[in-house]
Amino acid sequence: MPELTTKESKKEKLTKSIFSKVYGYEIKENKDGDLIRGGYIATSHLDSGFLDESRGIYVKDRIAKETLQKWADEINPGNPRANKVSVNHQREPHVTGVGIKGTARVDRFPDGEYGLYAETLIDKTKETFNDVNYRLEKGLLDSFSIEFTTKDIATNEYLSGAVQEVTFGDMIMRTLLPNTQLEGWTLASQPMNEHAIMIKEV
């Protein structure tokens, strides 16, 4: 999983994006005709890693189960920092969707790892809705990508209790702890995490 730096609301925030592969997802409308998409937006599996050029070392990330649970606890009541949904990291005032309150949960996979499941309501009033709907139906958007912050934007240092690093030879394994801040997620087209799966019943 590559390290990505994005500008959010004109603030220079260091964000890491984790992509979760979604297999065979279904898009359904509820009784109100709303378009809903559900799936695992993050998992605890060790990712494929990225080169930290500032330190000249390869870094692989995993997310602690406790972190996934904290994020679920933020999504469920509708925390506005954590529950907004965009497309391919294009952050904008009129978002593409929002996490549906009460739908987030952490599931245990057969391999012993964990996944954070959440459902997204796609905004039909957004001017790009027809394009997004087409891309979802045709499988052009077939994954999720979370956005999160591990560093203090003022000091560029890790937030206390956000990250634990262990060095193994010529690489670092980084665990994202509960003080890592979830900044929402996106509908994505470049999945990187092959372990995440989809529950079809939305």
mmCIF file of C-alpha atoms in Angstrom:
data_model
loop_
_atom_site.group_PDB
_atom_site.id
_atom_site.type_symbol
_atom_site.label_atom_id
_atom_site.label_comp_id
_atom_site.label_asym_id
_atom_site.label_seq_id
_atom_site.Cartn_x
_atom_site.Cartn_y
_atom_site.Cartn_z
ATOM 1 C CA MET A 1 0.000 0.000 0.000
ATOM 2 C CA PRO A 2 1.610 3.243 -1.088
ATOM 3 C CA GLU A 3 2.049 6.242 1.202
ATOM 4 C CA LEU A 4 -0.013 9.091 -0.181
ATOM 5 C CA THR A 5 0.083 12.725 0.838
ATOM 6 C CA THR A 6 -3.066 14.774 0.197
ATOM 7 C CA LYS A 7 -4.220 18.309 1.004
ATOM 8 C CA GLU A 8 -7.469 18.336 2.916
ATOM 9 C CA SER A 9 -9.508 21.568 3.270
ATOM 10 C CA LYS A 10 -6.360 23.546 2.405
ATOM 11 C CA LYS A 11 -4.553 22.045 5.386
ATOM 12 C CA GLU A 12 -1.396 20.098 4.791
ATOM 13 C CA LYS A 13 -2.206 16.797 6.441
ATOM 14 C CA LEU A 14 -0.127 13.698 6.066
ATOM 15 C CA THR A 15 -2.594 10.999 5.201
ATOM 16 C CA LYS A 16 -2.198 7.316 4.544
ATOM 17 C CA SER A 17 -4.608 5.563 2.252
ATOM 18 C CA ILE A 18 -5.342 1.889 2.580
ATOM 19 C CA PHE A 19 -7.159 0.133 -0.228
ATOM 20 C CA SER A 20 -9.445 -2.818 0.443
ATOM 21 C CA LYS A 21 -10.398 -5.181 -2.378
ATOM 22 C CA VAL A 22 -14.119 -5.847 -2.657
ATOM 23 C CA TYR A 23 -15.198 -9.030 -4.411
ATOM 24 C CA GLY A 24 -18.657 -9.478 -5.941
ATOM 25 C CA TYR A 25 -20.323 -6.585 -4.221
ATOM 26 C CA GLU A 26 -23.991 -5.819 -4.798
ATOM 27 C CA ILE A 27 -25.586 -2.401 -5.019
ATOM 28 C CA LYS A 28 -29.119 -2.216 -3.705
ATOM 29 C CA GLU A 29 -31.778 0.431 -3.194
ATOM 30 C CA ASN A 30 -33.798 0.556 0.012
ATOM 31 C CA LYS A 31 -37.538 1.219 0.249
ATOM 32 C CA ASP A 32 -36.874 4.935 -0.164
ATOM 33 C CA GLY A 33 -34.971 4.364 -3.397
ATOM 34 C CA ASP A 34 -31.612 5.281 -1.867
ATOM 35 C CA LEU A 35 -28.456 3.824 -3.370
ATOM 36 C CA ILE A 36 -26.432 1.970 -0.730
ATOM 37 C CA ARG A 37 -23.091 0.232 -0.996
ATOM 38 C CA GLY A 38 -21.621 -1.906 1.780
ATOM 39 C CA GLY A 39 -18.273 -3.560 2.293
ATOM 40 C CA TYR A 40 -15.078 -3.799 4.303
ATOM 41 C CA ILE A 41 -13.402 -0.410 4.225
ATOM 42 C CA ALA A 42 -10.297 -1.648 6.097
ATOM 43 C CA THR A 43 -8.816 -4.853 7.499
ATOM 44 C CA SER A 44 -6.105 -5.839 9.954
ATOM 45 C CA HIS A 45 -4.038 -7.665 7.321
ATOM 46 C CA LEU A 46 -0.447 -6.579 6.797
ATOM 47 C CA ASP A 47 -0.337 -4.510 3.640
ATOM 48 C CA SER A 48 2.075 -4.748 0.713
ATOM 49 C CA GLY A 49 4.095 -1.799 1.908
ATOM 50 C CA PHE A 50 5.662 1.379 0.572
ATOM 51 C CA LEU A 51 9.080 3.004 0.451
ATOM 52 C CA ASP A 52 9.454 5.732 3.061
ATOM 53 C CA GLU A 53 11.789 7.957 1.046
ATOM 54 C CA SER A 54 12.485 10.298 3.962
ATOM 55 C CA ARG A 55 14.023 7.408 5.914
ATOM 56 C CA GLY A 56 15.096 5.245 3.006
ATOM 57 C CA ILE A 57 13.338 2.153 4.318
ATOM 58 C CA TYR A 58 10.405 -0.039 3.306
ATOM 59 C CA VAL A 59 7.362 0.156 5.590
ATOM 60 C CA LYS A 60 4.437 -2.268 5.892
ATOM 61 C CA ASP A 61 1.293 -1.340 7.810
ATOM 62 C CA ARG A 62 -1.325 -3.244 9.721
ATOM 63 C CA ILE A 63 -4.317 -1.923 11.654
ATOM 64 C CA ALA A 64 -4.937 -3.141 15.191
ATOM 65 C CA LYS A 65 -8.346 -4.655 15.910
ATOM 66 C CA GLU A 66 -8.831 -2.016 18.616
ATOM 67 C CA THR A 67 -8.294 0.709 16.022
ATOM 68 C CA LEU A 68 -10.891 -0.797 13.695
ATOM 69 C CA GLN A 69 -13.336 -0.934 16.616
ATOM 70 C CA LYS A 70 -12.685 2.692 17.547
ATOM 71 C CA TRP A 71 -13.349 3.723 13.949
ATOM 72 C CA ALA A 72 -16.604 1.723 13.941
ATOM 73 C CA ASP A 73 -17.588 3.494 17.162
ATOM 74 C CA GLU A 74 -16.992 6.843 15.428
ATOM 75 C CA ILE A 75 -18.885 5.959 12.245
ATOM 76 C CA ASN A 76 -21.972 4.588 14.000
ATOM 77 C CA PRO A 77 -23.110 7.821 15.713
ATOM 78 C CA GLY A 78 -22.250 9.879 12.609
ATOM 79 C CA ASN A 79 -18.959 11.525 13.563
ATOM 80 C CA PRO A 80 -18.553 14.098 10.748
ATOM 81 C CA ARG A 81 -14.763 13.700 10.625
ATOM 82 C CA ALA A 82 -14.941 9.943 10.183
ATOM 83 C CA ASN A 83 -18.057 9.224 8.120
ATOM 84 C CA LYS A 84 -17.751 11.225 4.879
ATOM 85 C CA VAL A 85 -17.228 9.379 1.588
ATOM 86 C CA SER A 86 -15.623 10.616 -1.633
ATOM 87 C CA VAL A 87 -14.365 9.101 -4.896
ATOM 88 C CA ASN A 88 -10.669 8.364 -5.438
ATOM 89 C CA HIS A 89 -9.596 10.817 -2.702
ATOM 90 C CA GLN A 90 -11.212 13.857 -4.322
ATOM 91 C CA ARG A 91 -12.206 15.687 -1.169
ATOM 92 C CA GLU A 92 -14.816 18.383 -1.763
ATOM 93 C CA PRO A 93 -17.559 20.280 0.123
ATOM 94 C CA HIS A 94 -20.404 18.281 -1.489
ATOM 95 C CA VAL A 95 -19.344 14.731 -0.703
ATOM 96 C CA THR A 96 -20.323 11.682 -2.746
ATOM 97 C CA GLY A 97 -21.766 9.818 0.214
ATOM 98 C CA VAL A 98 -21.895 9.278 3.939
ATOM 99 C CA GLY A 99 -21.481 6.311 6.244
ATOM 100 C CA ILE A 100 -24.879 5.108 7.443
ATOM 101 C CA LYS A 101 -25.253 5.392 11.196
ATOM 102 C CA GLY A 102 -25.304 2.084 13.034
ATOM 103 C CA THR A 103 -23.974 -0.045 10.159
ATOM 104 C CA ALA A 104 -20.288 -0.198 11.118
ATOM 105 C CA ARG A 105 -19.007 -3.342 12.772
ATOM 106 C CA VAL A 106 -15.791 -5.307 13.136
ATOM 107 C CA ASP A 107 -15.920 -8.907 11.908
ATOM 108 C CA ARG A 108 -13.440 -11.716 12.461
ATOM 109 C CA PHE A 109 -12.320 -13.450 9.264
ATOM 110 C CA PRO A 110 -11.621 -17.193 8.995
ATOM 111 C CA ASP A 111 -7.871 -16.470 8.881
ATOM 112 C CA GLY A 112 -8.029 -14.767 12.293
ATOM 113 C CA GLU A 113 -7.759 -11.219 10.946
ATOM 114 C CA TYR A 114 -10.443 -8.546 11.298
ATOM 115 C CA GLY A 115 -12.363 -6.297 8.920
ATOM 116 C CA LEU A 116 -14.266 -3.045 9.420
ATOM 117 C CA TYR A 117 -17.592 -3.233 7.582
ATOM 118 C CA ALA A 118 -19.680 -0.146 6.883
ATOM 119 C CA GLU A 119 -22.487 0.877 4.549
ATOM 120 C CA THR A 120 -22.375 4.008 2.412
ATOM 121 C CA LEU A 121 -25.357 6.090 1.303
ATOM 122 C CA ILE A 122 -24.609 7.585 -2.128
ATOM 123 C CA ASP A 123 -25.936 11.149 -2.469
ATOM 124 C CA LYS A 124 -28.415 11.316 -5.361
ATOM 125 C CA THR A 125 -28.414 15.119 -5.291
ATOM 126 C CA LYS A 126 -24.753 15.376 -6.209
ATOM 127 C CA GLU A 127 -24.123 16.494 -9.776
ATOM 128 C CA THR A 128 -21.873 13.511 -10.459
ATOM 129 C CA PHE A 129 -24.360 10.904 -9.180
ATOM 130 C CA ASN A 130 -25.129 9.405 -12.598
ATOM 131 C CA ASP A 131 -21.420 9.013 -13.336
ATOM 132 C CA VAL A 132 -20.755 7.400 -9.950
ATOM 133 C CA ASN A 133 -23.772 5.110 -10.324
ATOM 134 C CA TYR A 134 -22.571 3.971 -13.765
ATOM 135 C CA ARG A 135 -19.053 3.329 -12.484
ATOM 136 C CA LEU A 136 -20.413 1.288 -9.577
ATOM 137 C CA GLU A 137 -22.726 -0.762 -11.775
ATOM 138 C CA LYS A 138 -19.970 -1.497 -14.299
ATOM 139 C CA GLY A 139 -17.354 -2.375 -11.685
ATOM 140 C CA LEU A 140 -15.166 0.643 -12.433
ATOM 141 C CA LEU A 141 -15.327 1.553 -8.754
ATOM 142 C CA ASP A 142 -14.921 -1.794 -7.025
ATOM 143 C CA SER A 143 -13.048 -1.102 -3.797
ATOM 144 C CA PHE A 144 -12.714 1.167 -0.798
ATOM 145 C CA SER A 145 -9.861 3.324 0.421
ATOM 146 C CA ILE A 146 -9.696 4.791 3.906
ATOM 147 C CA GLU A 147 -8.014 8.067 4.726
ATOM 148 C CA PHE A 148 -6.402 8.617 8.081
ATOM 149 C CA THR A 149 -3.949 10.815 9.932
ATOM 150 C CA THR A 150 -1.079 9.552 12.070
ATOM 151 C CA LYS A 151 0.878 12.793 12.483
ATOM 152 C CA ASP A 152 0.447 16.172 14.130
ATOM 153 C CA ILE A 153 0.182 18.724 11.312
ATOM 154 C CA ALA A 154 2.086 21.314 13.383
ATOM 155 C CA THR A 155 5.096 19.170 14.295
ATOM 156 C CA ASN A 156 4.985 16.403 11.656
ATOM 157 C CA GLU A 157 5.557 13.968 14.516
ATOM 158 C CA TYR A 158 3.440 10.900 15.185
ATOM 159 C CA LEU A 159 0.430 11.533 17.407
ATOM 160 C CA SER A 160 0.806 9.959 20.830
ATOM 161 C CA GLY A 161 -0.635 6.446 20.787
ATOM 162 C CA ALA A 162 -1.126 6.432 17.013
ATOM 163 C CA VAL A 163 1.705 4.252 15.738
ATOM 164 C CA GLN A 164 3.973 1.449 16.892
ATOM 165 C CA GLU A 165 6.989 0.553 14.764
ATOM 166 C CA VAL A 166 9.132 -2.564 14.852
ATOM 167 C CA THR A 167 12.188 -2.963 12.606
ATOM 168 C CA PHE A 168 12.804 -6.298 10.885
ATOM 169 C CA GLY A 169 16.094 -6.218 9.000
ATOM 170 C CA ASP A 170 15.670 -3.759 6.137
ATOM 171 C CA MET A 171 11.959 -3.048 6.726
ATOM 172 C CA ILE A 172 9.621 -1.584 9.329
ATOM 173 C CA MET A 173 6.289 -3.052 10.390
ATOM 174 C CA ARG A 174 4.026 -0.232 11.511
ATOM 175 C CA THR A 175 0.879 -0.906 13.537
ATOM 176 C CA LEU A 176 -1.832 1.728 13.487
ATOM 177 C CA LEU A 177 -3.103 2.155 17.040
ATOM 178 C CA PRO A 178 -6.404 3.679 18.269
ATOM 179 C CA ASN A 179 -5.143 7.284 18.258
ATOM 180 C CA THR A 180 -4.795 7.130 14.476
ATOM 181 C CA GLN A 181 -7.587 9.420 13.267
ATOM 182 C CA LEU A 182 -10.002 8.177 10.606
ATOM 183 C CA GLU A 183 -10.703 10.899 8.035
ATOM 184 C CA GLY A 184 -13.403 9.054 6.093
ATOM 185 C CA TRP A 185 -13.145 6.734 3.111
ATOM 186 C CA THR A 186 -13.527 6.742 -0.640
ATOM 187 C CA LEU A 187 -14.962 4.639 -3.415
ATOM 188 C CA ALA A 188 -11.841 3.553 -5.252
ATOM 189 C CA SER A 189 -10.696 1.911 -8.450
ATOM 190 C CA GLN A 190 -7.217 0.692 -7.468
ATOM 191 C CA PRO A 191 -7.545 -2.048 -4.836
ATOM 192 C CA MET A 192 -4.378 -3.096 -3.042
ATOM 193 C CA ASN A 193 -5.553 -5.299 -0.150
ATOM 194 C CA GLU A 194 -6.401 -8.702 -1.558
ATOM 195 C CA HIS A 195 -7.641 -10.054 1.779
ATOM 196 C CA ALA A 196 -10.751 -7.907 2.275
ATOM 197 C CA ILE A 197 -14.024 -9.534 1.294
ATOM 198 C CA MET A 198 -17.580 -8.354 0.710
ATOM 199 C CA ILE A 199 -20.805 -9.344 2.391
ATOM 200 C CA LYS A 200 -23.443 -9.218 -0.329
ATOM 201 C CA GLU A 201 -26.496 -8.687 1.852
ATOM 202 C CA VAL A 202 -26.801 -4.929 2.257
#
